[in-house]
mmCIF file of C-alpha atoms and ligand atoms in Angstrom:
data_model
loop_
_atom_site.group_PDB
_atom_site.id
_atom_site.type_symbol
_atom_site.label_atom_id
_atom_site.label_comp_id
_atom_site.label_asym_id
_atom_site.label_seq_id
_atom_site.Cartn_x
_atom_site.Cartn_y
_atom_site.Cartn_z
ATOM 1 C CA MET X 1 28.541 198.336 188.423
ATOM 2 C CA LEU X 2 25.770 200.818 189.171
ATOM 3 C CA GLU X 3 22.242 199.477 189.504
ATOM 4 C CA LEU X 4 18.996 201.346 190.118
ATOM 5 C CA CYS X 5 15.544 199.874 190.480
ATOM 6 C CA MET X 6 12.311 201.734 191.097
ATOM 7 C CA LEU X 7 10.333 199.919 193.813
ATOM 8 C CA ALA X 8 7.314 202.237 193.602
ATOM 9 C CA SER X 9 6.742 205.683 192.140
ATOM 10 C CA GLY X 10 4.058 208.344 192.552
ATOM 11 C CA SER X 11 2.079 210.090 195.250
ATOM 12 C CA SER X 12 1.083 206.718 196.732
ATOM 13 C CA GLY X 13 4.695 205.914 197.563
ATOM 14 C CA ASN X 14 8.272 206.228 196.368
ATOM 15 C CA ALA X 15 11.380 204.129 196.901
ATOM 16 C CA VAL X 16 14.444 203.445 194.759
ATOM 17 C CA TYR X 17 16.981 200.691 195.302
ATOM 18 C CA VAL X 18 20.576 201.556 194.392
ATOM 19 C CA ALA X 19 23.407 199.027 194.374
ATOM 20 C CA THR X 20 27.052 198.759 193.430
ATOM 21 C CA GLU X 21 29.477 195.878 193.981
ATOM 22 C CA LYS X 22 30.084 197.072 197.536
ATOM 23 C CA ALA X 23 27.096 199.188 198.588
ATOM 24 C CA ARG X 24 23.323 198.884 198.723
ATOM 25 C CA ILE X 25 21.093 201.767 199.680
ATOM 26 C CA LEU X 26 17.470 202.736 199.522
ATOM 27 C CA ILE X 27 16.410 206.244 198.529
ATOM 28 C CA ASP X 28 13.078 207.144 200.106
ATOM 29 C CA ALA X 29 10.742 204.808 201.941
ATOM 30 C CA GLY X 30 7.231 205.869 201.016
ATOM 31 C CA LEU X 31 5.655 202.418 201.415
ATOM 32 C CA SER X 32 5.019 200.453 204.594
ATOM 33 C CA GLY X 33 8.059 198.670 206.022
ATOM 34 C CA LYS X 34 6.464 195.362 205.085
ATOM 35 C CA ARG X 35 5.819 196.378 201.467
ATOM 36 C CA LEU X 36 9.346 197.758 201.120
ATOM 37 C CA ALA X 37 10.874 194.485 202.338
ATOM 38 C CA LYS X 38 8.584 192.558 199.962
ATOM 39 C CA ALA X 39 9.446 194.799 196.976
ATOM 40 C CA LEU X 40 13.156 194.355 197.704
ATOM 41 C CA ALA X 41 12.720 190.579 197.884
ATOM 42 C CA GLU X 42 10.893 190.650 194.530
ATOM 43 C CA ILE X 43 13.957 192.110 192.813
ATOM 44 C CA GLY X 44 16.307 189.696 194.577
ATOM 45 C CA ALA X 45 17.557 192.228 197.132
ATOM 46 C CA ASP X 46 17.462 191.919 200.899
ATOM 47 C CA ALA X 47 16.322 194.652 203.283
ATOM 48 C CA ALA X 48 18.684 193.240 205.908
ATOM 49 C CA ALA X 49 21.655 193.840 203.592
ATOM 50 C CA LEU X 50 20.981 197.567 203.058
ATOM 51 C CA ASP X 51 23.738 199.941 204.157
ATOM 52 C CA ALA X 52 21.560 203.039 204.507
ATOM 53 C CA LEU X 53 18.292 204.775 203.789
ATOM 54 C CA LEU X 54 18.442 208.282 202.317
ATOM 55 C CA LEU X 55 15.438 210.576 202.374
ATOM 56 C CA SER X 56 14.882 213.221 199.675
ATOM 57 C CA HIS X 57 12.351 215.168 201.761
ATOM 58 C CA ASP X 58 9.765 214.800 204.493
ATOM 59 C CA HIS X 59 6.563 214.212 202.473
ATOM 60 C CA LEU X 60 4.773 211.056 203.531
ATOM 61 C CA ASP X 61 4.959 209.463 200.074
ATOM 62 C CA HIS X 62 8.753 209.380 200.663
ATOM 63 C CA THR X 63 8.987 208.685 204.382
ATOM 64 C CA CYS X 64 6.011 206.717 205.713
ATOM 65 C CA GLY X 65 7.864 203.390 205.979
ATOM 66 C CA ALA X 66 11.232 204.828 207.034
ATOM 67 C CA SER X 67 10.890 204.392 210.767
ATOM 68 C CA VAL X 68 9.607 200.803 210.719
ATOM 69 C CA LEU X 69 12.161 199.684 208.124
ATOM 70 C CA ALA X 70 15.095 201.407 209.848
ATOM 71 C CA LYS X 71 14.269 199.991 213.263
ATOM 72 C CA ARG X 72 13.583 196.496 211.982
ATOM 73 C CA TYR X 73 16.866 196.282 210.057
ATOM 74 C CA HIS X 74 18.953 198.672 212.164
ATOM 75 C CA LEU X 75 19.358 200.864 209.109
ATOM 76 C CA PRO X 76 21.136 204.235 209.321
ATOM 77 C CA VAL X 77 18.848 206.983 207.983
ATOM 78 C CA TYR X 78 20.308 210.056 206.241
ATOM 79 C CA ALA X 79 18.330 213.276 205.831
ATOM 80 C CA THR X 80 18.833 217.033 205.929
ATOM 81 C CA GLN X 81 18.230 218.818 209.222
ATOM 82 C CA PRO X 82 15.066 220.513 207.858
ATOM 83 C CA THR X 83 13.780 217.083 206.779
ATOM 84 C CA TRP X 84 14.406 215.631 210.246
ATOM 85 C CA ASN X 85 12.622 218.615 211.802
ATOM 86 C CA ALA X 86 9.656 218.519 209.436
ATOM 87 C CA ALA X 87 9.190 214.744 209.501
ATOM 88 C CA GLY X 88 8.296 215.140 213.183
ATOM 89 C CA LYS X 89 6.585 212.131 214.630
ATOM 90 C CA GLN X 90 7.188 210.115 211.452
ATOM 91 C CA LEU X 91 10.816 209.670 212.516
ATOM 92 C CA ASP X 92 10.618 210.571 216.219
ATOM 93 C CA SER X 93 10.936 207.016 217.441
ATOM 94 C CA LEU X 94 14.232 206.418 215.627
ATOM 95 C CA PRO X 95 17.123 205.939 218.036
ATOM 96 C CA THR X 96 19.880 208.555 217.884
ATOM 97 C CA VAL X 97 22.387 205.998 216.671
ATOM 98 C CA LEU X 98 20.444 205.605 213.411
ATOM 99 C CA ARG X 99 20.126 209.349 212.711
ATOM 100 C CA HIS X 100 22.531 210.867 210.236
ATOM 101 C CA PHE X 101 22.533 214.388 208.851
ATOM 102 C CA PHE X 102 23.703 215.894 205.608
ATOM 103 C CA ALA X 103 23.329 219.322 204.058
ATOM 104 C CA ALA X 104 22.015 219.819 200.525
ATOM 105 C CA GLY X 105 25.178 219.960 198.413
ATOM 106 C CA ASP X 106 27.039 217.367 200.487
ATOM 107 C CA LYS X 107 28.534 214.229 199.010
ATOM 108 C CA ILE X 108 27.917 211.034 200.994
ATOM 109 C CA VAL X 109 30.106 208.001 200.383
ATOM 110 C CA PHE X 110 29.110 204.370 200.962
ATOM 111 C CA ALA X 111 32.102 202.180 200.003
ATOM 112 C CA ASP X 112 32.333 202.482 196.176
ATOM 113 C CA LEU X 113 29.084 204.464 195.837
ATOM 114 C CA GLU X 114 29.199 208.262 195.896
ATOM 115 C CA VAL X 115 25.958 210.114 196.422
ATOM 116 C CA GLU X 116 25.956 213.796 195.491
ATOM 117 C CA THR X 117 23.049 215.819 196.826
ATOM 118 C CA PHE X 118 21.678 219.102 195.548
ATOM 119 C CA PRO X 119 18.774 221.333 196.636
ATOM 120 C CA VAL X 120 15.557 221.257 194.629
ATOM 121 C CA PRO X 121 12.645 223.731 194.681
ATOM 122 C CA HIS X 122 9.703 221.858 196.243
ATOM 123 C CA ASP X 123 7.244 222.769 198.968
ATOM 124 C CA ALA X 124 8.922 220.627 201.600
ATOM 125 C CA ALA X 125 11.650 221.400 204.124
ATOM 126 C CA GLY X 126 15.155 221.101 202.641
ATOM 127 C CA PRO X 127 14.314 218.784 199.722
ATOM 128 C CA VAL X 128 17.165 217.329 197.638
ATOM 129 C CA GLY X 129 17.893 215.471 194.423
ATOM 130 C CA PHE X 130 20.692 212.944 193.963
ATOM 131 C CA VAL X 131 23.476 212.043 191.545
ATOM 132 C CA LEU X 132 24.784 208.510 192.136
ATOM 133 C CA ARG X 133 28.282 207.635 191.001
ATOM 134 C CA GLN X 134 30.299 204.437 190.920
ATOM 135 C CA GLY X 135 33.614 204.697 189.123
ATOM 136 C CA ASP X 136 32.868 206.587 185.916
ATOM 137 C CA ARG X 137 29.184 205.607 185.862
ATOM 138 C CA ALA X 138 26.614 208.183 186.893
ATOM 139 C CA ALA X 139 22.835 208.359 187.253
ATOM 140 C CA ALA X 140 20.544 211.031 188.673
ATOM 141 C CA LEU X 141 17.342 210.821 190.649
ATOM 142 C CA VAL X 142 15.312 213.988 190.613
ATOM 143 C CA THR X 143 11.626 213.974 191.527
ATOM 144 C CA ASP X 144 9.409 216.350 193.491
ATOM 145 C CA LEU X 145 10.551 219.673 192.084
ATOM 146 C CA GLY X 146 8.567 222.572 190.702
ATOM 147 C CA CYS X 147 11.156 223.750 188.202
ATOM 148 C CA VAL X 148 14.644 222.943 186.971
ATOM 149 C CA THR X 149 16.990 225.699 188.055
ATOM 150 C CA PRO X 150 20.252 226.458 186.217
ATOM 151 C CA TYR X 151 22.061 225.019 189.256
ATOM 152 C CA ILE X 152 20.177 221.719 188.953
ATOM 153 C CA MET X 153 20.822 221.686 185.215
ATOM 154 C CA GLY X 154 24.516 221.936 186.040
ATOM 155 C CA CYS X 155 24.264 218.960 188.415
ATOM 156 C CA LEU X 156 22.584 216.830 185.741
ATOM 157 C CA GLN X 157 25.317 216.789 183.100
ATOM 158 C CA ASN X 158 27.195 213.777 181.699
ATOM 159 C CA LEU X 159 24.857 211.115 183.031
ATOM 160 C CA ASP X 160 24.420 207.508 181.906
ATOM 161 C CA GLY X 161 20.933 207.320 183.414
ATOM 162 C CA ILE X 162 18.302 209.826 184.485
ATOM 163 C CA VAL X 163 15.251 209.278 186.669
ATOM 164 C CA ILE X 164 13.155 212.430 186.337
ATOM 165 C CA GLU X 165 9.712 213.445 187.470
ATOM 166 C CA ALA X 166 6.994 213.707 184.797
ATOM 167 C CA ASN X 167 4.175 214.455 187.208
ATOM 168 C CA HIS X 168 1.354 215.877 185.151
ATOM 169 C CA ASP X 169 0.042 216.883 181.788
ATOM 170 C CA GLU X 170 -0.673 220.603 182.058
ATOM 171 C CA LYS X 171 -4.031 220.369 180.222
ATOM 172 C CA MET X 172 -5.211 217.419 182.317
ATOM 173 C CA LEU X 173 -4.276 219.257 185.494
ATOM 174 C CA PHE X 174 -6.003 222.516 184.576
ATOM 175 C CA ASN X 175 -9.117 220.887 183.110
ATOM 176 C CA GLY X 176 -9.282 218.305 185.905
ATOM 177 C CA ARG X 177 -11.283 218.188 189.101
ATOM 178 C CA TYR X 178 -8.621 219.364 191.561
ATOM 179 C CA PRO X 179 -9.509 222.579 193.416
ATOM 180 C CA TRP X 180 -7.798 225.708 192.097
ATOM 181 C CA PRO X 181 -5.364 226.157 195.048
ATOM 182 C CA LEU X 182 -4.113 222.591 194.561
ATOM 183 C CA LYS X 183 -3.718 223.099 190.799
ATOM 184 C CA LYS X 184 -1.708 226.233 191.561
ATOM 185 C CA ARG X 185 0.425 224.394 194.113
ATOM 186 C CA ILE X 186 1.233 221.485 191.777
ATOM 187 C CA SER X 187 2.055 223.704 188.794
ATOM 188 C CA GLY X 188 3.918 226.305 190.864
ATOM 189 C CA LYS X 189 7.681 226.813 191.083
ATOM 190 C CA THR X 190 7.858 224.605 194.198
ATOM 191 C CA GLY X 191 5.343 221.986 193.045
ATOM 192 C CA HIS X 192 5.917 219.201 190.541
ATOM 193 C CA LEU X 193 7.384 218.952 187.027
ATOM 194 C CA SER X 194 4.966 218.608 184.109
ATOM 195 C CA ASN X 195 5.613 216.351 181.122
ATOM 196 C CA ASP X 196 6.602 219.430 179.100
ATOM 197 C CA MET X 197 9.038 220.636 181.755
ATOM 198 C CA ALA X 198 10.620 217.191 182.056
ATOM 199 C CA ALA X 199 10.973 217.066 178.248
ATOM 200 C CA GLU X 200 12.529 220.520 178.154
ATOM 201 C CA CYS X 201 15.050 219.515 180.828
ATOM 202 C CA LEU X 202 15.853 216.212 179.112
ATOM 203 C CA THR X 203 16.609 217.900 175.782
ATOM 204 C CA LYS X 204 19.274 219.905 177.623
ATOM 205 C CA ILE X 205 20.856 217.152 179.713
ATOM 206 C CA ILE X 206 20.802 214.071 177.483
ATOM 207 C CA SER X 207 24.309 213.559 176.150
ATOM 208 C CA PRO X 208 25.780 210.891 173.843
ATOM 209 C CA ARG X 209 26.552 208.789 176.932
ATOM 210 C CA THR X 210 22.948 208.849 178.217
ATOM 211 C CA LYS X 211 21.333 205.452 177.621
ATOM 212 C CA GLN X 212 18.453 205.206 180.106
ATOM 213 C CA VAL X 213 15.672 207.614 181.062
ATOM 214 C CA VAL X 214 12.965 206.765 183.584
ATOM 215 C CA LEU X 215 9.892 208.986 183.924
ATOM 216 C CA ALA X 216 8.802 208.949 187.547
ATOM 217 C CA HIS X 217 6.258 210.240 190.074
ATOM 218 C CA LEU X 218 3.398 210.372 187.526
ATOM 219 C CA SER X 219 0.118 211.704 188.869
ATOM 220 C CA ALA X 220 -2.681 209.123 188.891
ATOM 221 C CA GLU X 221 -5.198 211.920 188.360
ATOM 222 C CA ASN X 222 -3.466 214.269 185.934
ATOM 223 C CA ASN X 223 -1.295 212.091 183.715
ATOM 224 C CA LEU X 224 -1.201 208.790 181.832
ATOM 225 C CA PRO X 225 1.906 206.671 181.264
ATOM 226 C CA SER X 226 1.284 206.646 177.482
ATOM 227 C CA LEU X 227 0.750 210.416 177.397
ATOM 228 C CA ALA X 228 3.930 211.136 179.381
ATOM 229 C CA LEU X 229 5.904 208.806 177.141
ATOM 230 C CA ASP X 230 4.449 210.190 173.870
ATOM 231 C CA THR X 231 4.845 213.838 174.914
ATOM 232 C CA ILE X 232 8.424 213.404 176.031
ATOM 233 C CA CYS X 233 9.573 211.088 173.243
ATOM 234 C CA SER X 234 8.182 213.386 170.549
ATOM 235 C CA ARG X 235 9.938 216.374 172.139
ATOM 236 C CA LEU X 236 13.184 214.390 172.205
ATOM 237 C CA GLU X 237 12.786 213.432 168.544
ATOM 238 C CA THR X 238 12.239 217.072 167.605
ATOM 239 C CA ALA X 239 15.493 217.820 169.421
ATOM 240 C CA GLY X 240 17.290 215.159 167.355
ATOM 241 C CA ILE X 241 17.364 212.472 170.060
ATOM 242 C CA THR X 242 15.865 209.138 168.982
ATOM 243 C CA PRO X 243 14.194 207.190 171.789
ATOM 244 C CA GLY X 244 14.350 203.457 171.217
ATOM 245 C CA ARG X 245 17.560 203.555 169.239
ATOM 246 C CA GLN X 246 20.040 205.709 171.076
ATOM 247 C CA ILE X 247 18.168 205.907 174.361
ATOM 248 C CA ASN X 248 15.665 203.814 176.321
ATOM 249 C CA VAL X 249 12.783 205.859 177.794
ATOM 250 C CA ARG X 250 10.421 204.122 180.227
ATOM 251 C CA VAL X 251 7.750 204.995 182.779
ATOM 252 C CA ALA X 252 8.167 203.776 186.367
ATOM 253 C CA ALA X 253 5.284 201.639 187.619
ATOM 254 C CA ARG X 254 3.231 203.088 190.448
ATOM 255 C CA HIS X 255 2.864 200.133 192.808
ATOM 256 C CA GLU X 256 5.452 197.522 191.927
ATOM 257 C CA PRO X 257 9.176 197.245 191.131
ATOM 258 C CA SER X 258 10.061 198.387 187.602
ATOM 259 C CA CYS X 259 12.643 200.011 185.355
ATOM 260 C CA ARG X 260 15.772 198.234 186.530
ATOM 261 C CA ILE X 261 18.807 200.057 185.185
ATOM 262 C CA LEU X 262 22.189 198.390 185.172
ATOM 263 C CA PHE X 263 25.449 199.982 184.099
ATOM 264 C CA ALA X 264 27.975 197.172 184.209
HETATM 265 ZN ZN1 ZN O 26 6.433 212.809 196.230
HETATM 266 ZN ZN1 ZN O 27 7.033 215.885 197.748
#
């Protein structure tokens, strides 16, 4: 069994619960410790039963609750060295015993759950994406990246489930009220994926075994759930992939648990 559940998604906070028969982890902790524990309880999970917390990168929308949660539940925290360095005082108070390091490209094993990590281009220190495997089931979690490199494309093959960033609609971003430097940052090679870029990537990685796609980390300012869904589903249909029949495409909710995926 491989289960994923989005607890929150977007620039106001990100966290994903991942479970197998023998392992339970959290990826990112971008909500307060209290809200994370509450979101876990809402989906029938228990913060006290988590085996580990993995951090994708140091940005606050992925780390702000990490320290409180880890200390309260004595939770080992895994991050790359650059993430530990950049997170600074966010994670400074964590005792040494809870600090674990991995390098982008490493595989981390928690009982029957294998977590493959790979580097992503994003304006953070040492950011990573994840492929989660249990037995022959596999799902990827890739948000906060400015572009999909050929290397990432290679990591995202033969998946049952894909959680991918669909951050912004390019027209909404460029016609919107953000200042020019911020528009450039978001749309740049180390910013965030647009709906079109997510669609382009999906047309290349969806295989006959892919059943679930979750669109994540949508911008509140420069995207709409319906627009992301319409843009991406119509691109998939043009590519001969029929959402709804062969594949379930959903948008992760911003503030509450959503998009539970279960591969039994
Ligand atoms: Zn983020
Ligand atoms: Zn980020």
